[in-house]
């Protein structure tokens, strides 16, 4: 069993890279909006507790399955202890089932991420991003509120890599990840 955390700021390309990585490996993709969107649809707003509980069930059941592995996308605010705790919690769910865990941080400038924020693929899979003005405002606001890019040397995991995917296709990034971690 393998768990690949694809981490990075909003609209950096986590889901798209995850989709490409799934095509070239036996990994399954669980992007963060697969729980966010249905919860927003039901509640009419972002309900964090429900999202967390749904993810917990999926993580526990998947980690105990015979599947090869899972890709999970996560916007990690490195300046928030609760996000560090959450990553550790999810990691432990998989490690207690004997999984190898890999961490891939994607980075790109705000300018590039604003361009990616309106791509067809993103809007198709993330209904809550379809109001472009609100989505762009949230991205810019979150950039000023949270630090979603790690500092050099901050991530001490053995199986970690940081990729600036500003000018690299999602397909190439996926190949880089596959080769780096022999997936």
Tab-separated table of N, CA and C in Angstrom:
chain	number	residue	atom	x	y	z
A	1	UNK	N	0.845	-1.190	0.000
A	1	UNK	CA	0.000	0.000	0.000
A	1	UNK	C	0.880	1.239	0.000
A	2	UNK	N	0.438	2.221	-0.772
A	2	UNK	CA	1.158	3.484	-0.851
A	2	UNK	C	0.170	4.642	-0.698
A	3	UNK	N	0.644	5.708	-0.066
A	3	UNK	CA	-0.102	6.953	-0.003
A	3	UNK	C	0.798	8.045	-0.542
A	4	UNK	N	0.306	8.758	-1.544
A	4	UNK	CA	1.027	9.901	-2.091
A	4	UNK	C	0.240	11.150	-1.732
A	5	UNK	N	0.818	11.965	-0.868
A	5	UNK	CA	0.242	13.276	-0.562
A	5	UNK	C	0.705	14.237	-1.638
A	6	UNK	N	-0.226	14.816	-2.387
A	6	UNK	CA	0.097	15.910	-3.303
A	6	UNK	C	-0.320	17.181	-2.592
A	7	UNK	N	0.655	17.959	-2.163
A	7	UNK	CA	0.375	19.144	-1.365
A	7	UNK	C	0.775	20.394	-2.139
A	8	UNK	N	0.120	21.476	-1.814
A	8	UNK	CA	0.448	22.730	-2.469
A	8	UNK	C	-0.685	23.724	-2.330
A	9	UNK	N	-0.398	24.922	-2.752
A	9	UNK	CA	-1.320	26.039	-2.653
A	9	UNK	C	-2.520	25.847	-3.582
A	10	UNK	N	-3.513	26.684	-3.413
A	10	UNK	CA	-4.716	26.635	-4.251
A	10	UNK	C	-4.345	26.798	-5.721
A	11	UNK	N	-4.931	25.970	-6.569
A	11	UNK	CA	-4.795	26.037	-8.030
A	11	UNK	C	-3.370	25.809	-8.524
A	12	UNK	N	-2.551	25.139	-7.723
A	12	UNK	CA	-1.183	24.851	-8.155
A	12	UNK	C	-1.134	23.678	-9.126
A	13	UNK	N	-2.202	22.868	-9.146
A	13	UNK	CA	-2.264	21.752	-10.087
A	13	UNK	C	-2.271	20.382	-9.431
A	14	UNK	N	-2.604	20.327	-8.164
A	14	UNK	CA	-2.589	19.050	-7.437
A	14	UNK	C	-3.510	18.017	-8.073
A	15	UNK	N	-4.759	18.389	-8.326
A	15	UNK	CA	-5.714	17.434	-8.894
A	15	UNK	C	-5.275	16.994	-10.290
A	16	UNK	N	-4.849	17.933	-11.103
A	16	UNK	CA	-4.467	17.623	-12.485
A	16	UNK	C	-3.244	16.704	-12.517
A	17	UNK	N	-2.269	16.987	-11.683
A	17	UNK	CA	-1.105	16.101	-11.590
A	17	UNK	C	-1.552	14.736	-11.066
A	18	UNK	N	-2.437	14.723	-10.085
A	18	UNK	CA	-2.964	13.462	-9.559
A	18	UNK	C	-3.673	12.649	-10.633
A	19	UNK	N	-4.432	13.316	-11.485
A	19	UNK	CA	-5.110	12.619	-12.578
A	19	UNK	C	-4.098	11.970	-13.512
A	20	UNK	N	-3.037	12.687	-13.803
A	20	UNK	CA	-2.003	12.152	-14.703
A	20	UNK	C	-1.222	11.029	-14.029
A	21	UNK	N	-0.955	11.161	-12.744
A	21	UNK	CA	-0.238	10.114	-12.017
A	21	UNK	C	-1.073	8.839	-11.948
A	22	UNK	N	-2.373	8.997	-11.809
A	22	UNK	CA	-3.261	7.836	-11.776
A	22	UNK	C	-3.217	7.086	-13.122
A	23	UNK	N	-3.080	7.820	-14.215
A	23	UNK	CA	-3.042	7.200	-15.545
A	23	UNK	C	-1.823	6.310	-15.744
A	24	UNK	N	-0.718	6.618	-15.067
A	24	UNK	CA	0.532	5.895	-15.331
A	24	UNK	C	0.957	4.992	-14.172
A	25	UNK	N	0.106	4.859	-13.177
A	25	UNK	CA	0.379	3.968	-12.038
A	25	UNK	C	-0.910	3.220	-11.699
A	26	UNK	N	-0.852	2.389	-10.699
A	26	UNK	CA	-2.056	1.724	-10.194
A	26	UNK	C	-2.655	2.476	-9.007
A	27	UNK	N	-2.193	3.697	-8.780
A	27	UNK	CA	-2.722	4.528	-7.700
A	27	UNK	C	-4.112	5.044	-8.053
A	28	UNK	N	-4.941	5.217	-7.057
A	28	UNK	CA	-6.257	5.826	-7.212
A	28	UNK	C	-6.175	7.269	-6.719
A	29	UNK	N	-6.988	8.148	-7.281
A	29	UNK	CA	-6.973	9.567	-6.905
A	29	UNK	C	-8.146	9.896	-6.002
A	30	UNK	N	-7.841	10.554	-4.899
A	30	UNK	CA	-8.845	11.098	-3.980
A	30	UNK	C	-8.486	12.566	-3.794
A	31	UNK	N	-8.982	13.418	-4.701
A	31	UNK	CA	-8.654	14.840	-4.558
A	31	UNK	C	-9.591	15.479	-3.542
A	32	UNK	N	-9.086	16.494	-2.877
A	32	UNK	CA	-9.790	17.073	-1.725
A	32	UNK	C	-11.215	17.523	-2.037
A	33	UNK	N	-11.473	17.921	-3.245
A	33	UNK	CA	-12.828	18.396	-3.564
A	33	UNK	C	-13.835	17.259	-3.760
A	34	UNK	N	-13.368	16.026	-3.758
A	34	UNK	CA	-14.299	14.895	-3.860
A	34	UNK	C	-15.163	14.783	-2.604
A	35	UNK	N	-14.723	15.392	-1.507
A	35	UNK	CA	-15.562	15.469	-0.305
A	35	UNK	C	-16.103	16.883	-0.102
A	36	UNK	N	-15.367	17.875	-0.513
A	36	UNK	CA	-15.812	19.267	-0.323
A	36	UNK	C	-17.087	19.555	-1.106
A	37	UNK	N	-17.100	19.212	-2.390
A	37	UNK	CA	-18.236	19.568	-3.255
A	37	UNK	C	-19.565	18.945	-2.806
A	38	UNK	N	-19.612	17.636	-2.508
A	38	UNK	CA	-20.911	17.087	-2.081
A	38	UNK	C	-21.388	17.670	-0.744
A	39	UNK	N	-20.453	17.972	0.145
A	39	UNK	CA	-20.849	18.557	1.434
A	39	UNK	C	-21.414	19.964	1.219
A	40	UNK	N	-20.779	20.747	0.370
A	40	UNK	CA	-21.309	22.082	0.065
A	40	UNK	C	-22.691	21.959	-0.566
A	41	UNK	N	-22.848	20.983	-1.448
A	41	UNK	CA	-24.147	20.776	-2.115
A	41	UNK	C	-25.246	20.470	-1.093
A	42	UNK	N	-24.939	19.646	-0.105
A	42	UNK	CA	-25.933	19.252	0.889
A	42	UNK	C	-26.189	20.374	1.897
A	43	UNK	N	-25.118	20.946	2.459
A	43	UNK	CA	-25.262	21.945	3.519
A	43	UNK	C	-25.498	23.361	2.988
A	44	UNK	N	-25.045	23.612	1.784
A	44	UNK	CA	-25.127	24.962	1.245
A	44	UNK	C	-23.924	25.811	1.602
A	45	UNK	N	-22.969	25.221	2.283
A	45	UNK	CA	-21.741	25.918	2.677
A	45	UNK	C	-20.689	24.875	3.059
A	46	UNK	N	-19.451	25.335	3.231
A	46	UNK	CA	-18.339	24.473	3.621
A	46	UNK	C	-18.545	24.051	5.073
A	47	UNK	N	-18.722	22.759	5.302
A	47	UNK	CA	-18.936	22.215	6.652
A	47	UNK	C	-17.757	21.285	6.961
A	48	UNK	N	-16.723	21.852	7.579
A	48	UNK	CA	-15.460	21.159	7.789
A	48	UNK	C	-15.561	19.845	8.534
A	49	UNK	N	-16.422	19.782	9.535
A	49	UNK	CA	-16.533	18.547	10.326
A	49	UNK	C	-17.042	17.391	9.464
A	50	UNK	N	-18.025	17.647	8.637
A	50	UNK	CA	-18.554	16.594	7.759
A	50	UNK	C	-17.514	16.147	6.740
A	51	UNK	N	-16.795	17.112	6.195
A	51	UNK	CA	-15.745	16.794	5.219
A	51	UNK	C	-14.695	15.906	5.870
A	52	UNK	N	-14.277	16.262	7.069
A	52	UNK	CA	-13.260	15.470	7.777
A	52	UNK	C	-13.742	14.060	8.082
A	53	UNK	N	-14.987	13.929	8.489
A	53	UNK	CA	-15.521	12.607	8.819
A	53	UNK	C	-15.621	11.718	7.578
A	54	UNK	N	-16.052	12.303	6.458
A	54	UNK	CA	-16.110	11.530	5.212
A	54	UNK	C	-14.719	11.061	4.793
A	55	UNK	N	-13.754	11.962	4.871
A	55	UNK	CA	-12.387	11.596	4.507
A	55	UNK	C	-11.853	10.493	5.416
A	56	UNK	N	-12.131	10.605	6.681
A	56	UNK	CA	-11.651	9.621	7.659
A	56	UNK	C	-12.116	8.210	7.284
A	57	UNK	N	-13.380	8.088	6.933
A	57	UNK	CA	-13.925	6.788	6.540
A	57	UNK	C	-13.208	6.261	5.295
A	58	UNK	N	-13.041	7.112	4.322
A	58	UNK	CA	-12.374	6.697	3.086
A	58	UNK	C	-10.932	6.288	3.366
A	59	UNK	N	-10.205	7.087	4.157
A	59	UNK	CA	-8.821	6.744	4.481
A	59	UNK	C	-8.732	5.397	5.185
A	60	UNK	N	-9.556	5.206	6.196
A	60	UNK	CA	-9.489	3.959	6.973
A	60	UNK	C	-9.822	2.745	6.126
A	61	UNK	N	-10.875	2.849	5.337
A	61	UNK	CA	-11.280	1.713	4.499
A	61	UNK	C	-10.269	1.451	3.393
A	62	UNK	N	-9.763	2.505	2.785
A	62	UNK	CA	-8.799	2.326	1.704
A	62	UNK	C	-7.498	1.738	2.239
A	63	UNK	N	-7.024	2.253	3.362
A	63	UNK	CA	-5.763	1.771	3.946
A	63	UNK	C	-5.840	0.289	4.298
A	64	UNK	N	-7.033	-0.183	4.633
A	64	UNK	CA	-7.221	-1.592	4.999
A	64	UNK	C	-7.523	-2.476	3.795
A	65	UNK	N	-7.600	-1.885	2.611
A	65	UNK	CA	-7.963	-2.639	1.401
A	65	UNK	C	-6.731	-3.261	0.754
A	66	UNK	N	-6.974	-3.976	-0.331
A	66	UNK	CA	-5.890	-4.580	-1.105
A	66	UNK	C	-5.452	-3.698	-2.274
A	67	UNK	N	-5.919	-2.470	-2.312
A	67	UNK	CA	-5.534	-1.569	-3.390
A	67	UNK	C	-4.045	-1.257	-3.330
A	68	UNK	N	-3.497	-0.903	-4.473
A	68	UNK	CA	-2.074	-0.571	-4.578
A	68	UNK	C	-1.749	0.700	-3.793
A	69	UNK	N	-2.583	1.729	-3.948
A	69	UNK	CA	-2.290	2.971	-3.250
A	69	UNK	C	-3.221	4.097	-3.631
A	70	UNK	N	-3.064	5.198	-2.890
A	70	UNK	CA	-3.956	6.345	-3.010
A	70	UNK	C	-3.151	7.626	-3.151
A	71	UNK	N	-3.636	8.500	-4.012
A	71	UNK	CA	-3.121	9.866	-4.127
A	71	UNK	C	-4.141	10.753	-3.420
A	72	UNK	N	-3.687	11.564	-2.476
A	72	UNK	CA	-4.588	12.497	-1.798
A	72	UNK	C	-4.039	13.906	-1.963
A	73	UNK	N	-4.878	14.824	-2.424
A	73	UNK	CA	-4.456	16.211	-2.598
A	73	UNK	C	-4.873	17.020	-1.376
A	74	UNK	N	-3.977	17.902	-0.963
A	74	UNK	CA	-4.219	18.657	0.276
A	74	UNK	C	-3.519	20.009	0.208
A	75	UNK	N	-4.253	21.061	0.534
A	75	UNK	CA	-3.684	22.395	0.641
A	75	UNK	C	-3.221	22.569	2.090
A	76	UNK	N	-1.936	22.431	2.307
A	76	UNK	CA	-1.336	22.410	3.637
A	76	UNK	C	-0.849	23.812	3.992
A	77	UNK	N	-1.425	24.390	5.045
A	77	UNK	CA	-0.945	25.670	5.562
A	77	UNK	C	0.165	25.351	6.568
A	78	UNK	N	1.397	25.587	6.168
A	78	UNK	CA	2.546	25.202	6.993
A	78	UNK	C	2.659	26.022	8.267
A	79	UNK	N	1.972	27.133	8.334
A	79	UNK	CA	1.993	27.954	9.545
A	79	UNK	C	0.854	27.611	10.510
A	80	UNK	N	0.132	26.540	10.220
A	80	UNK	CA	-0.984	26.105	11.073
A	80	UNK	C	-0.668	24.737	11.677
A	81	UNK	N	-0.515	24.683	12.994
A	81	UNK	CA	-0.217	23.414	13.665
A	81	UNK	C	-1.287	22.366	13.363
A	82	UNK	N	-2.529	22.792	13.250
A	82	UNK	CA	-3.611	21.835	12.980
A	82	UNK	C	-3.402	21.119	11.647
A	83	UNK	N	-2.827	21.786	10.660
A	83	UNK	CA	-2.553	21.132	9.377
A	83	UNK	C	-1.418	20.118	9.510
A	84	UNK	N	-0.385	20.437	10.269
A	84	UNK	CA	0.695	19.476	10.538
A	84	UNK	C	0.108	18.248	11.240
A	85	UNK	N	-0.748	18.494	12.222
A	85	UNK	CA	-1.376	17.391	12.964
A	85	UNK	C	-2.235	16.530	12.047
A	86	UNK	N	-2.954	17.158	11.123
A	86	UNK	CA	-3.821	16.422	10.207
A	86	UNK	C	-2.995	15.530	9.278
A	87	UNK	N	-1.928	16.064	8.734
A	87	UNK	CA	-1.064	15.273	7.851
A	87	UNK	C	-0.486	14.093	8.627
A	88	UNK	N	-0.065	14.333	9.852
A	88	UNK	CA	0.459	13.240	10.682
A	88	UNK	C	-0.628	12.195	10.949
A	89	UNK	N	-1.844	12.654	11.219
A	89	UNK	CA	-2.958	11.741	11.482
A	89	UNK	C	-3.245	10.844	10.273
A	90	UNK	N	-3.355	11.446	9.101
A	90	UNK	CA	-3.626	10.672	7.888
A	90	UNK	C	-2.463	9.730	7.601
A	91	UNK	N	-1.251	10.214	7.745
A	91	UNK	CA	-0.072	9.371	7.557
A	91	UNK	C	-0.145	8.142	8.452
A	92	UNK	N	-0.509	8.350	9.712
A	92	UNK	CA	-0.568	7.237	10.665
A	92	UNK	C	-1.647	6.219	10.323
A	93	UNK	N	-2.769	6.673	9.775
A	93	UNK	CA	-3.817	5.730	9.346
A	93	UNK	C	-3.234	4.742	8.345
A	94	UNK	N	-2.454	5.246	7.415
A	94	UNK	CA	-1.884	4.392	6.381
A	94	UNK	C	-0.690	3.592	6.896
A	95	UNK	N	0.161	4.226	7.694
A	95	UNK	CA	1.352	3.524	8.183
A	95	UNK	C	0.986	2.360	9.097
A	96	UNK	N	-0.081	2.485	9.873
A	96	UNK	CA	-0.460	1.369	10.752
A	96	UNK	C	-0.933	0.162	9.945
A	97	UNK	N	-1.239	0.404	8.668
A	97	UNK	CA	-1.600	-0.676	7.752
A	97	UNK	C	-0.429	-1.053	6.844
A	98	UNK	N	0.773	-0.615	7.213
A	98	UNK	CA	1.977	-0.997	6.490
A	98	UNK	C	2.277	-0.216	5.229
A	99	UNK	N	1.634	0.916	5.043
A	99	UNK	CA	1.814	1.691	3.807
A	99	UNK	C	3.120	2.480	3.803
A	100	UNK	N	3.634	2.681	2.611
A	100	UNK	CA	4.713	3.634	2.377
A	100	UNK	C	4.046	4.961	2.034
A	101	UNK	N	4.564	6.056	2.608
A	101	UNK	CA	3.945	7.365	2.402
A	101	UNK	C	4.955	8.294	1.733
A	102	UNK	N	4.479	9.011	0.707
A	102	UNK	CA	5.292	9.919	-0.078
A	102	UNK	C	4.633	11.298	-0.061
A	103	UNK	N	5.466	12.338	-0.056
A	103	UNK	CA	4.964	13.714	0.012
A	103	UNK	C	5.544	14.484	-1.168
A	104	UNK	N	4.660	15.029	-1.985
A	104	UNK	CA	5.081	15.812	-3.144
A	104	UNK	C	4.464	17.197	-3.005
A	105	UNK	N	5.328	18.185	-2.881
A	105	UNK	CA	4.867	19.572	-2.785
A	105	UNK	C	5.022	20.232	-4.150
A	106	UNK	N	3.924	20.797	-4.635
A	106	UNK	CA	3.935	21.537	-5.892
A	106	UNK	C	3.901	23.027	-5.582
A	107	UNK	N	4.693	23.794	-6.318
A	107	UNK	CA	4.716	25.243	-6.120
A	107	UNK	C	4.658	25.956	-7.468
A	108	UNK	N	3.972	27.091	-7.463
A	108	UNK	CA	3.895	27.973	-8.625
A	108	UNK	C	3.486	29.354	-8.116
A	109	UNK	N	3.804	30.364	-8.891
A	109	UNK	CA	3.495	31.741	-8.486
A	109	UNK	C	1.982	31.975	-8.456
A	110	UNK	N	1.592	33.025	-7.748
A	110	UNK	CA	0.175	33.387	-7.695
A	110	UNK	C	-0.355	33.706	-9.091
A	111	UNK	N	0.430	34.354	-9.909
A	111	UNK	CA	0.006	34.694	-11.273
A	111	UNK	C	-0.362	33.431	-12.058
A	112	UNK	N	0.476	32.430	-11.990
A	112	UNK	CA	0.209	31.169	-12.703
A	112	UNK	C	-1.002	30.472	-12.092
A	113	UNK	N	-1.094	30.481	-10.775
A	113	UNK	CA	-2.228	29.814	-10.123
A	113	UNK	C	-3.553	30.504	-10.448
A	114	UNK	N	-3.543	31.812	-10.601
A	114	UNK	CA	-4.769	32.508	-11.009
A	114	UNK	C	-5.175	32.107	-12.425
A	115	UNK	N	-4.200	31.878	-13.303
A	115	UNK	CA	-4.503	31.388	-14.647
A	115	UNK	C	-5.085	29.975	-14.581
A	116	UNK	N	-4.519	29.140	-13.744
A	116	UNK	CA	-4.993	27.756	-13.610
A	116	UNK	C	-6.345	27.684	-12.908
A	117	UNK	N	-6.665	28.702	-12.143
A	117	UNK	CA	-7.916	28.714	-11.377
A	117	UNK	C	-9.149	28.702	-12.272
A	118	UNK	N	-8.965	29.020	-13.541
A	118	UNK	CA	-10.121	29.094	-14.443
A	118	UNK	C	-10.061	28.044	-15.561
A	119	UNK	N	-9.215	27.037	-15.402
A	119	UNK	CA	-9.122	26.020	-16.444
A	119	UNK	C	-10.376	25.143	-16.469
A	120	UNK	N	-10.663	24.624	-17.636
A	120	UNK	CA	-11.859	23.792	-17.829
A	120	UNK	C	-11.867	22.582	-16.895
A	121	UNK	N	-10.723	21.914	-16.773
A	121	UNK	CA	-10.644	20.719	-15.925
A	121	UNK	C	-10.967	21.053	-14.466
A	122	UNK	N	-10.404	22.136	-13.974
A	122	UNK	CA	-10.645	22.553	-12.584
A	122	UNK	C	-12.124	22.870	-12.366
A	123	UNK	N	-12.695	23.639	-13.255
A	123	UNK	CA	-14.091	24.054	-13.090
A	123	UNK	C	-15.060	22.881	-13.264
A	124	UNK	N	-14.687	21.907	-14.075
A	124	UNK	CA	-15.535	20.727	-14.267
A	124	UNK	C	-15.633	19.919	-12.966
A	125	UNK	N	-14.535	19.797	-12.246
A	125	UNK	CA	-14.490	18.943	-11.058
A	125	UNK	C	-14.742	19.689	-9.744
A	126	UNK	N	-14.786	21.007	-9.793
A	126	UNK	CA	-14.885	21.796	-8.562
A	126	UNK	C	-15.932	22.902	-8.729
A	127	UNK	N	-17.167	22.524	-8.495
A	127	UNK	CA	-18.277	23.471	-8.685
A	127	UNK	C	-18.110	24.729	-7.846
A	128	UNK	N	-17.527	24.596	-6.677
A	128	UNK	CA	-17.383	25.760	-5.790
A	128	UNK	C	-16.376	26.777	-6.326
A	129	UNK	N	-15.676	26.462	-7.389
A	129	UNK	CA	-14.704	27.388	-7.991
A	129	UNK	C	-15.267	28.086	-9.224
A	130	UNK	N	-16.500	27.790	-9.588
A	130	UNK	CA	-17.054	28.300	-10.855
A	130	UNK	C	-17.392	29.781	-10.836
A	131	UNK	N	-17.607	30.348	-9.668
A	131	UNK	CA	-17.739	31.806	-9.580
A	131	UNK	C	-16.312	32.341	-9.526
A	132	UNK	N	-15.785	32.690	-10.682
A	132	UNK	CA	-14.368	33.027	-10.838
A	132	UNK	C	-13.967	34.197	-9.949
A	133	UNK	N	-14.801	35.209	-9.868
A	133	UNK	CA	-14.451	36.384	-9.067
A	133	UNK	C	-14.275	36.006	-7.592
A	134	UNK	N	-15.207	35.251	-7.059
A	134	UNK	CA	-15.108	34.813	-5.665
A	134	UNK	C	-13.921	33.874	-5.485
A	135	UNK	N	-13.739	32.952	-6.417
A	135	UNK	CA	-12.645	32.000	-6.325
A	135	UNK	C	-11.285	32.694	-6.372
A	136	UNK	N	-11.118	33.648	-7.278
A	136	UNK	CA	-9.870	34.397	-7.352
A	136	UNK	C	-9.634	35.192	-6.074
A	137	UNK	N	-10.689	35.809	-5.566
A	137	UNK	CA	-10.576	36.573	-4.316
A	137	UNK	C	-10.142	35.655	-3.171
A	138	UNK	N	-10.735	34.470	-3.092
A	138	UNK	CA	-10.391	33.518	-2.029
A	138	UNK	C	-8.922	33.094	-2.151
A	139	UNK	N	-8.469	32.822	-3.385
A	139	UNK	CA	-7.084	32.428	-3.607
A	139	UNK	C	-6.131	33.526	-3.129
A	140	UNK	N	-6.397	34.761	-3.528
A	140	UNK	CA	-5.543	35.890	-3.139
A	140	UNK	C	-5.596	36.111	-1.632
A	141	UNK	N	-6.788	36.036	-1.061
A	141	UNK	CA	-6.946	36.218	0.381
A	141	UNK	C	-6.215	35.122	1.157
A	142	UNK	N	-6.354	33.879	0.706
A	142	UNK	CA	-5.667	32.773	1.385
A	142	UNK	C	-4.154	32.929	1.301
A	143	UNK	N	-3.658	33.455	0.185
A	143	UNK	CA	-2.216	33.685	0.062
A	143	UNK	C	-1.710	34.664	1.108
A	144	UNK	N	-2.532	35.650	1.444
A	144	UNK	CA	-2.103	36.629	2.448
A	144	UNK	C	-2.343	36.130	3.875
A	145	UNK	N	-3.209	35.145	4.006
A	145	UNK	CA	-3.601	34.647	5.326
A	145	UNK	C	-2.782	33.438	5.773
A	146	UNK	N	-2.394	32.568	4.825
A	146	UNK	CA	-1.715	31.309	5.148
A	146	UNK	C	-0.414	31.177	4.359
A	147	UNK	N	0.509	30.391	4.905
A	147	UNK	CA	1.753	30.084	4.195
A	147	UNK	C	1.653	28.649	3.693
A	148	UNK	N	1.363	28.506	2.408
A	148	UNK	CA	1.137	27.182	1.818
A	148	UNK	C	2.306	26.714	0.961
A	149	UNK	N	3.464	27.309	1.164
A	149	UNK	CA	4.700	26.864	0.549
A	149	UNK	C	5.686	26.652	1.686
A	150	UNK	N	6.289	25.464	1.729
A	150	UNK	CA	7.215	25.163	2.825
A	150	UNK	C	8.506	25.969	2.687
A	151	UNK	N	9.113	26.221	3.824
A	151	UNK	CA	10.444	26.831	3.837
A	151	UNK	C	11.473	25.742	3.543
A	152	UNK	N	12.611	26.136	2.995
A	152	UNK	CA	13.678	25.176	2.713
A	152	UNK	C	14.048	24.432	3.990
A	153	UNK	N	14.071	23.097	3.900
A	153	UNK	CA	14.444	22.263	5.031
A	153	UNK	C	13.350	22.032	6.056
A	154	UNK	N	12.198	22.648	5.870
A	154	UNK	CA	11.111	22.524	6.846
A	154	UNK	C	10.495	21.127	6.856
A	155	UNK	N	10.358	20.528	5.695
A	155	UNK	CA	9.771	19.191	5.591
A	155	UNK	C	10.901	18.177	5.756
A	156	UNK	N	10.795	17.380	6.793
A	156	UNK	CA	11.863	16.449	7.138
A	156	UNK	C	11.532	14.995	6.799
A	157	UNK	N	10.464	14.755	6.051
A	157	UNK	CA	10.086	13.393	5.708
A	157	UNK	C	11.117	12.779	4.761
A	158	UNK	N	11.337	11.478	4.917
A	158	UNK	CA	12.273	10.773	4.038
A	158	UNK	C	11.816	10.812	2.581
A	159	UNK	N	10.562	10.552	2.350
A	159	UNK	CA	10.015	10.443	0.991
A	159	UNK	C	9.329	11.740	0.592
A	160	UNK	N	10.101	12.800	0.449
A	160	UNK	CA	9.561	14.125	0.142
A	160	UNK	C	10.309	14.726	-1.048
A	161	UNK	N	9.551	15.399	-1.895
A	161	UNK	CA	10.156	16.184	-2.967
A	161	UNK	C	9.311	17.425	-3.209
A	162	UNK	N	9.964	18.473	-3.640
A	162	UNK	CA	9.299	19.744	-3.958
A	162	UNK	C	9.546	20.031	-5.431
A	163	UNK	N	8.464	20.294	-6.156
A	163	UNK	CA	8.562	20.521	-7.598
A	163	UNK	C	7.910	21.855	-7.944
A	164	UNK	N	8.674	22.723	-8.577
A	164	UNK	CA	8.105	23.955	-9.124
A	164	UNK	C	7.518	23.571	-10.478
A	165	UNK	N	6.205	23.477	-10.534
A	165	UNK	CA	5.533	23.028	-11.757
A	165	UNK	C	4.978	24.201	-12.565
A	166	UNK	N	5.583	25.356	-12.401
A	166	UNK	CA	5.134	26.557	-13.111
A	166	UNK	C	5.128	26.372	-14.625
A	167	UNK	N	6.182	25.790	-15.133
A	167	UNK	CA	6.347	25.664	-16.586
A	167	UNK	C	6.549	24.228	-17.020
A	168	UNK	N	5.954	23.301	-16.263
A	168	UNK	CA	6.077	21.874	-16.569
A	168	UNK	C	4.667	21.304	-16.699
A	169	UNK	N	4.441	20.510	-17.707
A	169	UNK	CA	3.114	19.917	-17.891
A	169	UNK	C	2.801	18.947	-16.750
A	170	UNK	N	1.521	18.763	-16.498
A	170	UNK	CA	1.082	17.811	-15.469
A	170	UNK	C	1.561	16.403	-15.801
A	171	UNK	N	1.582	16.056	-17.076
A	171	UNK	CA	2.057	14.734	-17.496
A	171	UNK	C	3.515	14.522	-17.116
A	172	UNK	N	4.337	15.530	-17.344
A	172	UNK	CA	5.757	15.415	-17.018
A	172	UNK	C	5.962	15.370	-15.506
A	173	UNK	N	5.224	16.183	-14.776
A	173	UNK	CA	5.335	16.163	-13.312
A	173	UNK	C	4.961	14.776	-12.795
A	174	UNK	N	3.901	14.197	-13.323
A	174	UNK	CA	3.486	12.850	-12.911
A	174	UNK	C	4.597	11.837	-13.185
A	175	UNK	N	5.224	11.926	-14.343
A	175	UNK	CA	6.338	11.016	-14.674
A	175	UNK	C	7.500	11.207	-13.708
A	176	UNK	N	7.786	12.469	-13.360
A	176	UNK	CA	8.860	12.761	-12.407
A	176	UNK	C	8.563	12.109	-11.055
A	177	UNK	N	7.329	12.212	-10.601
A	177	UNK	CA	6.933	11.636	-9.323
A	177	UNK	C	7.035	10.119	-9.375
A	178	UNK	N	6.512	9.539	-10.445
A	178	UNK	CA	6.557	8.084	-10.594
A	178	UNK	C	7.993	7.578	-10.536
A	179	UNK	N	8.878	8.236	-11.256
A	179	UNK	CA	10.281	7.821	-11.282
A	179	UNK	C	10.979	8.075	-9.954
A	180	UNK	N	10.735	9.219	-9.355
A	180	UNK	CA	11.393	9.589	-8.089
A	180	UNK	C	11.106	8.578	-6.993
A	181	UNK	N	9.858	8.106	-6.931
A	181	UNK	CA	9.454	7.199	-5.849
A	181	UNK	C	9.207	5.763	-6.318
A	182	UNK	N	9.578	5.471	-7.542
A	182	UNK	CA	9.439	4.128	-8.099
A	182	UNK	C	8.024	3.588	-7.897
A	183	UNK	N	7.055	4.366	-8.345
A	183	UNK	CA	5.647	3.995	-8.204
A	183	UNK	C	5.192	3.187	-9.402
